[in-house]
């Protein structure tokens, strides 16, 4: 999933300062799973904004709405009837959601409530870890299911650096050394060929070659 | 500029090589490099210049190597993949050769989060092994990454590093083998304090026949104090300073600890000199370059061999 964290209240307040009627829009998919932008978080943030305004003697109007996906137009469409009654949309979507909503409502001012952080997994309740950089050229088949691009602090393709000690990365003692894990798993899988192989330079053009990437699938386009 | 690498000459003539490290200043002062170079001149075969080590901004390795070259030393250009993509790295490889620099040491580099530019973007477009391979191909085949031909190949003696004290231990020699296969011709190791572990690593190196394919220079860093020994043991990743070294340093009066550190360094060099498959030492006297001549002399490695010039 795409993970995100809520911005500090002071930053959100500063961005909303010129506006009185606020539509707070959550997203029911990734950011709901990582407990930063779902219906519950929308409720909490809206209440906080109302309470804050009350304490400071300001009058604001805050409406809450959570749609299933902020990155898909047919769901965003649910805001159509409502949006133009507000001065600003405060989006609790990821960066893709915020931009898709902005695209649909070109005249509305839109403000993000979250910092989109990474593609990751729910490791345990309350712990999310990054494990994919969307490089566009998945190499997990060579590295026993552990991504060195994402999980090695230096993104090394050919083995651990000199800072791997007791299974831990020198950069962050709370992170396992990705290469320790890769070596152990390749070893137990009997894949010495992959342990000894020299992996060539990556093709980063698949990640950032010509600006924003597109996927075009003609087989999916016929109906529209 | 056809001059050869002095380090390569010393090693190919089967001499026990001595290299040292020179950290450039945190400023634009050429005098600091000249001063360090002149302390080391005649006592070592080559001088490594670090490339913004620990992610701290310093005078560039390329410039410092050029200054050392002008002072009559044989510099080893350290080049890390942390700060430059493949375009800049390959460009600097050509630039170094054009300036008469004849040795390169390829590393990934300390992570930027350790330095004084912690918000910097770590580049890591390619890794150290990919850099070794790229330089080797540029030199031997005259081709850059992607296969385009160079008008003139660079002339460089190609080095890499190894840390026998990091984990996973049994993979360390595999990784060395990869560096050799990629094209490394000499290896400088992390500082040796734990001789027992180093010996075991060398046994694995010989078992794979790697000592016959690459020149291995053992790293030696003289300890200045018991406090430095403890600091390196606990605070510096990838460093292995065993308890007996720490207690030996602690056992002497603080004013004599430098002397003890030098003694340990000399003993380590002697042990490395007689270890099968070790071809030299790399002395990294951190901000203590002026102790190097004394260590070289006490280890019986002075004078250095004369090698043919030009």
Coordinates of C-alpha atoms in Angstrom, one line a residue:
Chain A
X1 CA 0.0 0.0 0.0
X2 CA 0.9 3.7 -0.2
X3 CA 1.6 4.9 3.4
X4 CA 1.3 8.4 4.7
X5 CA 1.5 10.4 7.9
X6 CA -0.5 13.4 8.9
X7 CA 1.2 16.7 8.7
X8 CA 1.7 18.7 11.9
X9 CA -1.4 20.6 12.9
X10 CA 0.4 23.9 12.7
X11 CA 1.2 23.4 9.0
X12 CA -2.3 22.3 8.2
X13 CA -3.7 25.3 10.0
X14 CA -1.4 27.7 8.2
X15 CA -2.4 26.4 4.8
X16 CA -6.1 26.7 5.8
X17 CA -5.8 30.1 7.3
X18 CA -7.4 32.1 4.4
X19 CA -10.5 29.8 4.2
X20 CA -13.6 29.4 6.2
X21 CA -15.6 26.6 4.6
X22 CA -13.6 23.5 4.5
X23 CA -14.4 20.2 2.9
X24 CA -12.3 17.4 4.6
X25 CA -12.0 14.5 2.2
X26 CA -10.6 11.1 3.3
X27 CA -9.7 8.0 1.2
X28 CA -10.9 4.6 2.1
X29 CA -8.0 2.6 0.6
X30 CA -4.3 2.7 1.4
X31 CA -4.3 5.6 3.8
X32 CA -7.2 4.1 5.6
X33 CA -5.2 0.9 6.1
X34 CA -2.3 2.8 7.5
X35 CA -4.6 4.8 9.7
X36 CA -3.7 8.2 8.4
X37 CA -6.5 9.2 6.0
X38 CA -9.5 7.0 6.4
X39 CA -13.0 7.9 7.7
X40 CA -11.8 7.8 11.3
X41 CA -8.9 10.1 10.7
X42 CA -11.1 12.5 8.8
X43 CA -13.4 12.7 11.8
X44 CA -10.6 13.3 14.2
X45 CA -9.0 16.0 12.1
X46 CA -12.3 17.7 11.4
X47 CA -13.1 17.8 15.1
X48 CA -9.7 19.1 15.9
X49 CA -10.1 21.9 13.4
X50 CA -13.5 22.8 14.8
X51 CA -12.3 22.8 18.3
X52 CA -9.3 24.9 17.4
X53 CA -11.4 27.5 15.7
X54 CA -13.8 27.6 18.6
X55 CA -10.9 28.2 21.1
X56 CA -9.6 31.0 18.9
X57 CA -13.0 32.5 18.4
X58 CA -13.1 31.9 14.7
X59 CA -16.2 30.7 12.8
X60 CA -15.5 27.9 10.3
X61 CA -17.7 25.3 8.6
X62 CA -16.2 21.8 8.3
X63 CA -17.8 19.0 6.3
X64 CA -16.4 15.5 6.4
X65 CA -16.5 13.1 3.4
X66 CA -14.6 9.9 2.8
X67 CA -14.6 8.3 -0.7
X68 CA -13.4 4.8 -1.5
X69 CA -10.5 5.9 -3.7
X70 CA -9.2 9.5 -4.2
X71 CA -7.1 8.3 -7.2
X72 CA -10.0 7.1 -9.4
X73 CA -12.3 9.5 -11.1
X74 CA -15.6 7.5 -10.7
X75 CA -15.1 7.7 -6.9
X76 CA -14.0 11.4 -7.0
X77 CA -17.2 12.1 -8.8
X78 CA -19.1 11.7 -5.5
X79 CA -17.7 15.1 -4.5
X80 CA -19.2 16.9 -7.5
X81 CA -22.4 17.9 -5.9
X82 CA -20.7 19.1 -2.7
X83 CA -17.3 20.6 -3.5
X84 CA -18.4 23.9 -4.9
X85 CA -20.1 24.8 -1.6
X86 CA -16.7 25.0 0.0
X87 CA -13.7 27.4 -0.2
X88 CA -11.1 24.7 0.1
X89 CA -10.7 20.9 0.0
X90 CA -8.4 19.4 2.7
X91 CA -7.4 16.1 1.3
X92 CA -6.4 13.1 3.4
X93 CA -5.4 11.2 0.3
X94 CA -1.9 10.3 -0.8
X95 CA -0.1 12.5 -3.3
X96 CA -1.9 10.8 -6.1
X97 CA -5.3 11.3 -4.5
X98 CA -4.7 15.0 -3.9
X99 CA -3.6 15.6 -7.5
X100 CA -6.5 13.6 -9.0
X101 CA -9.0 15.6 -6.9
X102 CA -7.3 18.8 -8.0
X103 CA -7.5 17.7 -11.6
X104 CA -11.3 17.1 -11.3
X105 CA -12.0 20.4 -9.6
X106 CA -9.7 22.9 -11.4
X107 CA -11.3 25.9 -9.7
X108 CA -11.1 24.6 -6.2
X109 CA -8.1 25.2 -3.9
X110 CA -6.8 22.0 -2.5
X111 CA -4.5 21.4 0.4
X112 CA -2.8 18.1 1.5
X113 CA -3.2 17.0 5.1
X114 CA -0.8 14.1 4.8
X115 CA 2.8 13.6 3.9
X116 CA 2.9 10.6 1.5
X117 CA 5.8 8.5 2.6
X118 CA 6.4 5.2 0.9
X119 CA 5.1 1.9 -0.6
X120 CA 5.2 -0.6 2.2
X121 CA 3.6 -3.3 4.3
X122 CA 1.9 -3.5 7.6
X123 CA 4.5 -5.3 9.6
X124 CA 2.6 -5.3 12.9
X125 CA -0.2 -3.2 14.3
X126 CA 1.2 0.4 14.3
X127 CA 4.3 -0.5 12.3
X128 CA 4.6 0.1 8.6
X129 CA 7.9 -0.5 6.7
X130 CA 9.0 0.5 3.3
X131 CA 9.8 -2.3 0.9
X132 CA 9.3 -1.0 -2.7
X133 CA 10.6 2.0 -4.5
X134 CA 8.6 1.3 -7.7
X135 CA 11.8 1.3 -9.8
X136 CA 9.9 -0.2 -12.7
X137 CA 12.2 -3.2 -13.1
X138 CA 11.6 -5.6 -10.3
X139 CA 14.7 -7.5 -9.3
X140 CA 13.3 -9.5 -6.4
X141 CA 13.8 -12.7 -8.3
X142 CA 17.6 -12.2 -8.0
X143 CA 17.6 -11.2 -4.4
X144 CA 15.5 -13.8 -2.7
X145 CA 12.5 -11.6 -2.3
X146 CA 14.3 -8.8 -0.5
X147 CA 14.7 -5.5 -2.4
X148 CA 18.2 -4.0 -2.1
X149 CA 17.1 -0.8 -3.9
X150 CA 14.7 -0.1 -1.1
X151 CA 16.0 -1.9 2.0
X152 CA 19.8 -1.3 1.7
X153 CA 20.5 2.3 2.7
X154 CA 22.9 2.6 -0.2
X155 CA 20.9 0.6 -2.6
X156 CA 23.8 -1.8 -3.3
X157 CA 23.3 -4.5 -5.9
X158 CA 26.4 -6.6 -5.2
X159 CA 26.6 -7.4 -1.5
X160 CA 26.8 -5.8 1.9
X161 CA 29.0 -2.8 2.5
X162 CA 31.5 -2.7 5.3
X163 CA 28.9 -1.4 7.7
X164 CA 26.9 -4.6 8.2
X165 CA 27.4 -5.8 11.7
X166 CA 25.4 -8.5 13.6
X167 CA 22.7 -8.4 11.0
X168 CA 22.1 -4.7 11.5
X169 CA 22.6 -1.7 9.2
X170 CA 25.2 0.9 10.3
X171 CA 22.9 3.7 9.2
X172 CA 20.0 2.7 11.4
X173 CA 20.5 0.1 14.1
X174 CA 16.7 -0.5 14.0
X175 CA 16.9 -1.8 10.5
X176 CA 18.1 -5.2 9.5
X177 CA 20.9 -5.2 6.9
X178 CA 19.1 -6.1 3.7
X179 CA 22.2 -7.9 2.4
X180 CA 22.5 -10.1 5.5
X181 CA 18.9 -11.2 4.8
X182 CA 19.6 -11.7 1.1
X183 CA 22.8 -13.7 1.7
X184 CA 21.0 -15.9 4.3
X185 CA 18.0 -16.6 2.0
X186 CA 20.0 -17.2 -1.2
X187 CA 22.3 -19.5 0.8
X188 CA 19.5 -21.5 2.2
X189 CA 17.9 -21.7 -1.2
X190 CA 21.1 -23.1 -2.6
X191 CA 21.5 -20.3 -5.0
X192 CA 25.2 -19.8 -4.8
X193 CA 25.1 -18.7 -8.5
X194 CA 23.2 -15.6 -7.5
X195 CA 25.5 -14.9 -4.5
X196 CA 28.6 -14.9 -6.8
X197 CA 27.0 -13.2 -9.8
X198 CA 27.9 -9.6 -10.6
X199 CA 24.7 -7.6 -11.0
X200 CA 25.1 -4.9 -13.7
X201 CA 24.1 -1.2 -13.3
X202 CA 20.4 -0.7 -13.0
X203 CA 18.3 0.9 -15.7
X204 CA 17.0 3.9 -13.8
X205 CA 15.3 5.3 -16.9
X206 CA 12.4 2.9 -15.9
X207 CA 12.0 4.9 -12.8
X208 CA 12.8 8.5 -13.8
X209 CA 13.8 8.5 -17.4
X210 CA 11.4 11.0 -19.0
X211 CA 9.5 12.6 -16.1
X212 CA 6.3 11.2 -14.9
X213 CA 5.7 7.6 -16.0
X214 CA 2.6 6.4 -17.8
X215 CA 1.1 2.9 -18.4
X216 CA -0.9 2.7 -21.5
X217 CA -3.0 -0.4 -22.0
X218 CA -5.0 -0.4 -25.2
X219 CA -7.0 -3.5 -24.1
X220 CA -8.3 -1.5 -21.2
X221 CA -9.2 1.7 -23.1
X222 CA -11.8 0.4 -25.6
X223 CA -14.9 0.9 -23.5
X224 CA -14.5 4.6 -22.7
Chain B
X1 CA 51.5 11.5 -19.6
X2 CA 52.6 7.9 -19.9
X3 CA 54.0 7.6 -16.4
X4 CA 53.0 4.3 -14.6
X5 CA 51.6 3.9 -11.2
X6 CA 54.4 3.7 -8.7
X7 CA 52.2 1.4 -6.5
X8 CA 51.7 -1.0 -9.4
X9 CA 55.5 -1.0 -10.1
X10 CA 56.3 -1.7 -6.4
X11 CA 53.8 -4.6 -6.3
X12 CA 54.6 -6.2 -9.6
X13 CA 58.3 -6.2 -8.6
X14 CA 57.2 -8.3 -5.5
X15 CA 58.0 -5.7 -3.0
X16 CA 56.0 -5.4 0.2
X17 CA 54.1 -2.2 -0.5
X18 CA 53.4 0.7 1.9
X19 CA 50.6 3.2 1.3
X20 CA 49.2 5.9 3.5
X21 CA 46.1 7.9 3.7
X22 CA 45.8 11.7 3.5
X23 CA 42.6 13.4 4.4
X24 CA 42.1 16.7 2.6
X25 CA 41.3 19.9 4.5
X26 CA 37.8 21.3 5.1
X27 CA 38.8 24.3 3.0
X28 CA 40.5 25.5 -0.2
X29 CA 44.0 25.4 1.2
X30 CA 46.5 23.6 -1.0
X31 CA 49.2 24.1 1.6
X32 CA 47.5 21.5 3.9
X33 CA 47.9 18.8 1.2
X34 CA 51.4 19.8 0.3
X35 CA 52.4 19.7 4.0
X36 CA 50.9 16.2 4.5
X37 CA 52.5 15.0 1.2
X38 CA 55.9 16.2 2.1
X39 CA 55.7 14.4 5.5
X40 CA 54.9 11.1 3.7
X41 CA 57.2 11.6 0.7
X42 CA 59.8 8.9 0.5
X43 CA 58.2 6.8 3.3
X44 CA 55.3 5.4 1.3
X45 CA 54.8 4.1 -2.3
X46 CA 51.5 5.8 -2.8
X47 CA 49.1 8.1 -0.9
X48 CA 45.3 7.7 -0.9
X49 CA 43.2 10.8 -0.8
X50 CA 39.8 10.2 0.7
X51 CA 36.7 11.3 -1.1
X52 CA 34.6 13.4 1.3
X53 CA 35.0 10.6 3.9
X54 CA 32.1 10.1 6.4
X55 CA 30.0 12.4 4.2
X56 CA 31.8 15.5 5.3
X57 CA 32.5 18.2 2.7
X58 CA 36.3 18.5 2.1
X59 CA 38.6 19.7 -0.7
X60 CA 38.1 17.3 -3.6
X61 CA 40.1 14.1 -3.9
X62 CA 40.8 14.9 -7.5
X63 CA 42.3 18.3 -6.7
X64 CA 44.3 16.9 -3.7
X65 CA 45.7 14.1 -5.9
X66 CA 46.8 16.6 -8.5
X67 CA 48.6 18.6 -5.8
X68 CA 50.3 15.5 -4.4
X69 CA 51.3 14.5 -8.0
X70 CA 52.9 18.0 -8.4
X71 CA 54.8 17.4 -5.1
X72 CA 56.2 14.2 -6.6
X73 CA 54.0 11.6 -4.9
X74 CA 52.0 8.8 -6.5
X75 CA 48.4 9.5 -5.5
X76 CA 45.5 7.0 -5.2
X77 CA 42.2 8.7 -6.1
X78 CA 39.4 7.5 -3.9
X79 CA 36.1 7.7 -5.6
X80 CA 32.8 7.0 -4.0
X81 CA 29.5 6.3 -5.7
X82 CA 27.5 8.2 -3.1
X83 CA 27.8 11.6 -4.7
X84 CA 28.0 11.1 -8.4
X85 CA 26.0 9.3 -11.0
X86 CA 27.6 7.2 -13.8
X87 CA 28.0 10.2 -16.0
X88 CA 30.0 12.2 -13.4
X89 CA 32.0 9.1 -12.3
X90 CA 33.1 8.2 -15.7
X91 CA 33.9 11.8 -16.6
X92 CA 36.1 12.0 -13.4
X93 CA 37.8 8.8 -14.3
X94 CA 38.9 10.3 -17.6
X95 CA 39.8 13.6 -15.9
X96 CA 41.9 11.8 -13.3
X97 CA 43.9 10.0 -15.9
X98 CA 44.4 13.1 -18.0
X99 CA 45.9 14.8 -14.9
X100 CA 48.4 12.0 -14.5
X101 CA 46.7 10.3 -11.6
X102 CA 47.4 6.6 -12.0
X103 CA 45.6 4.8 -9.2
X104 CA 41.9 4.7 -8.3
X105 CA 40.2 3.2 -5.4
X106 CA 36.5 2.4 -5.9
X107 CA 34.1 2.6 -3.0
X108 CA 30.4 3.0 -2.3
X109 CA 31.3 5.6 0.4
X110 CA 30.0 6.3 3.9
X111 CA 26.3 7.0 4.0
X112 CA 25.4 10.7 3.8
X113 CA 23.5 10.5 7.1
X114 CA 26.8 10.3 9.0
X115 CA 28.2 13.6 7.6
X116 CA 27.6 17.3 7.7
X117 CA 25.1 17.3 4.8
X118 CA 22.6 14.9 6.2
X119 CA 19.8 16.2 4.0
X120 CA 21.7 15.4 0.8
X121 CA 20.4 13.0 -1.7
X122 CA 22.5 9.9 -1.8
X123 CA 23.1 9.1 -5.5
X124 CA 24.2 5.4 -5.5
X125 CA 23.4 5.2 -9.2
X126 CA 25.9 2.4 -9.4
X127 CA 27.7 0.5 -6.6
X128 CA 31.4 0.0 -6.0
X129 CA 31.6 -3.3 -7.8
X130 CA 29.8 -1.8 -10.8
X131 CA 32.3 1.1 -10.7
X132 CA 35.3 -1.2 -10.7
X133 CA 33.9 -3.0 -13.7
X134 CA 33.2 0.2 -15.5
X135 CA 36.7 1.6 -14.9
X136 CA 38.3 -1.7 -15.9
X137 CA 36.3 -1.8 -19.1
X138 CA 37.2 1.9 -19.9
X139 CA 40.8 1.1 -19.4
X140 CA 41.1 -2.3 -21.1
X141 CA 38.5 -2.1 -23.8
X142 CA 38.2 1.7 -24.2
X143 CA 34.4 1.5 -23.7
X144 CA 32.1 3.3 -21.3
X145 CA 29.0 1.9 -19.7
X146 CA 26.6 1.2 -22.6
X147 CA 29.4 0.4 -25.0
X148 CA 30.4 3.7 -26.6
X149 CA 34.1 3.9 -27.4
X150 CA 36.5 6.4 -25.9
X151 CA 38.9 8.4 -28.0
X152 CA 41.7 7.5 -25.5
X153 CA 41.3 5.0 -22.6
X154 CA 42.3 6.1 -19.1
X155 CA 45.4 4.6 -17.5
X156 CA 44.6 3.6 -14.0
X157 CA 45.7 0.9 -11.5
X158 CA 42.4 -0.2 -10.1
X159 CA 41.8 -0.8 -6.4
X160 CA 38.9 -1.7 -4.1
X161 CA 38.4 -2.1 -0.4
X162 CA 37.5 -5.1 1.8
X163 CA 36.3 -5.2 5.3
X164 CA 37.0 -8.6 6.9
X165 CA 35.5 -7.5 10.1
X166 CA 32.0 -6.8 8.9
X167 CA 29.2 -9.4 8.6
X168 CA 28.1 -11.8 7.3
X169 CA 31.7 -13.0 7.7
X170 CA 31.6 -16.0 5.3
X171 CA 30.3 -13.8 2.6
X172 CA 33.2 -11.3 2.9
X173 CA 35.5 -13.5 0.8
X174 CA 32.7 -14.1 -1.8
X175 CA 32.4 -10.3 -2.1
X176 CA 36.2 -10.0 -2.5
X177 CA 36.0 -12.5 -5.2
X178 CA 33.3 -10.4 -7.0
X179 CA 35.5 -7.4 -6.7
X180 CA 38.4 -9.3 -8.3
X181 CA 36.2 -10.7 -11.0
X182 CA 34.9 -7.1 -11.7
X183 CA 38.5 -6.1 -12.3
X184 CA 40.1 -4.9 -9.0
X185 CA 43.9 -5.3 -9.0
X186 CA 44.7 -4.2 -5.5
X187 CA 42.7 -4.3 -2.2
X188 CA 43.1 -2.1 0.8
X189 CA 41.4 -3.5 3.9
X190 CA 39.7 -2.0 6.9
X191 CA 42.0 -1.4 9.9
X192 CA 43.3 -4.6 11.3
X193 CA 43.2 -4.9 15.1
X194 CA 41.7 -8.3 15.3
X195 CA 44.5 -10.3 13.8
X196 CA 42.8 -13.6 14.6
X197 CA 39.8 -12.7 12.4
X198 CA 42.1 -11.3 9.7
X199 CA 44.1 -14.5 9.6
X200 CA 40.9 -16.5 9.2
X201 CA 39.8 -14.2 6.4
X202 CA 43.2 -14.6 4.7
X203 CA 42.9 -18.3 5.0
X204 CA 39.6 -18.1 3.1
X205 CA 41.2 -15.7 0.6
X206 CA 44.0 -18.2 -0.1
X207 CA 41.6 -21.1 -0.2
X208 CA 39.9 -19.4 -3.2
X209 CA 43.2 -18.5 -4.7
X210 CA 42.4 -14.8 -4.6
X211 CA 45.8 -13.8 -3.2
X212 CA 47.2 -14.9 -6.5
X213 CA 44.8 -12.7 -8.5
X214 CA 44.9 -9.5 -6.5
X215 CA 47.4 -7.6 -4.3
X216 CA 46.1 -7.3 -0.7
X217 CA 47.2 -4.5 1.5
X218 CA 46.3 -4.8 5.2
X219 CA 44.9 -1.6 6.8
X220 CA 46.7 -0.2 9.9
X221 CA 45.6 2.7 12.0
X222 CA 47.7 3.7 14.9
X223 CA 45.7 4.4 18.1
X224 CA 46.3 7.7 19.7
X225 CA 44.7 6.9 23.1
X226 CA 42.7 4.3 25.0
X227 CA 39.7 6.6 24.5
X228 CA 40.2 6.4 20.7
X229 CA 40.4 2.6 20.9
X230 CA 37.1 2.5 22.9
X231 CA 35.5 5.0 20.5
X232 CA 36.4 3.0 17.5
X233 CA 35.3 -0.2 19.1
X234 CA 31.8 1.0 20.0
X235 CA 31.0 4.0 17.8
X236 CA 32.5 3.3 14.4
X237 CA 30.6 0.7 12.3
X238 CA 32.6 -2.0 10.6
X239 CA 35.5 -1.6 13.0
X240 CA 36.7 -4.4 15.2
X241 CA 38.9 -3.4 18.1
X242 CA 39.2 -6.4 20.5
X243 CA 39.2 -6.0 24.2
X244 CA 42.8 -7.1 24.6
X245 CA 43.9 -4.1 22.5
X246 CA 41.7 -1.7 24.5
X247 CA 43.0 -3.1 27.8
X248 CA 46.6 -2.9 26.5
X249 CA 46.1 0.8 25.7
X250 CA 44.4 1.4 29.1
X251 CA 47.2 -0.3 30.9
X252 CA 49.7 2.5 30.0
X253 CA 49.9 6.0 31.4
X254 CA 47.9 8.4 29.2
X255 CA 51.1 10.3 28.2
X256 CA 52.6 7.1 26.9
X257 CA 49.5 5.9 25.1
X258 CA 50.6 7.3 21.7
X259 CA 53.8 5.4 22.0
X260 CA 51.8 2.2 22.8
X261 CA 49.5 2.9 19.8
X262 CA 52.6 3.1 17.5
X263 CA 54.0 -0.1 19.0
X264 CA 50.7 -1.9 18.3
X265 CA 50.7 -0.6 14.7
X266 CA 54.3 -1.7 14.2
X267 CA 53.6 -5.2 15.6
X268 CA 50.5 -5.5 13.3
X269 CA 52.6 -4.5 10.3
X270 CA 55.2 -7.1 11.2
X271 CA 52.4 -9.8 11.5
X272 CA 50.9 -8.8 8.2
X273 CA 54.4 -8.8 6.5
X274 CA 54.8 -12.4 7.3
X275 CA 51.3 -13.5 6.5
X276 CA 51.0 -15.5 3.4
X277 CA 49.1 -13.7 0.6
X278 CA 49.4 -10.2 2.1
X279 CA 51.3 -7.9 -0.2
X280 CA 51.6 -4.7 1.7
X281 CA 50.1 -2.3 4.3
X282 CA 47.9 0.7 4.1
X283 CA 48.6 3.1 7.0
X284 CA 45.6 5.3 7.9
X285 CA 46.9 7.6 10.5
X286 CA 43.8 9.8 11.0
X287 CA 44.9 13.4 11.3
X288 CA 48.3 12.0 12.5
X289 CA 50.1 11.7 9.2
X290 CA 53.4 12.8 10.8
X291 CA 53.7 9.5 12.7
X292 CA 53.8 7.5 9.4
X293 CA 57.6 7.9 8.8
X294 CA 58.3 6.6 12.3
X295 CA 56.0 3.6 11.9
X296 CA 57.5 2.8 8.5
X297 CA 61.0 3.0 9.9
X298 CA 60.3 1.0 13.0
X299 CA 58.6 -1.7 10.9
X300 CA 61.8 -2.0 8.9
X301 CA 60.1 -0.8 5.7
X302 CA 62.4 2.2 5.1
X303 CA 63.8 3.0 2.6
X304 CA 61.2 2.4 0.0
X305 CA 62.1 0.6 -3.2
X306 CA 63.2 2.8 -6.1
X307 CA 61.1 2.1 -9.2
X308 CA 61.7 3.1 -12.7
X309 CA 60.1 6.5 -13.6
X310 CA 58.5 7.4 -16.9

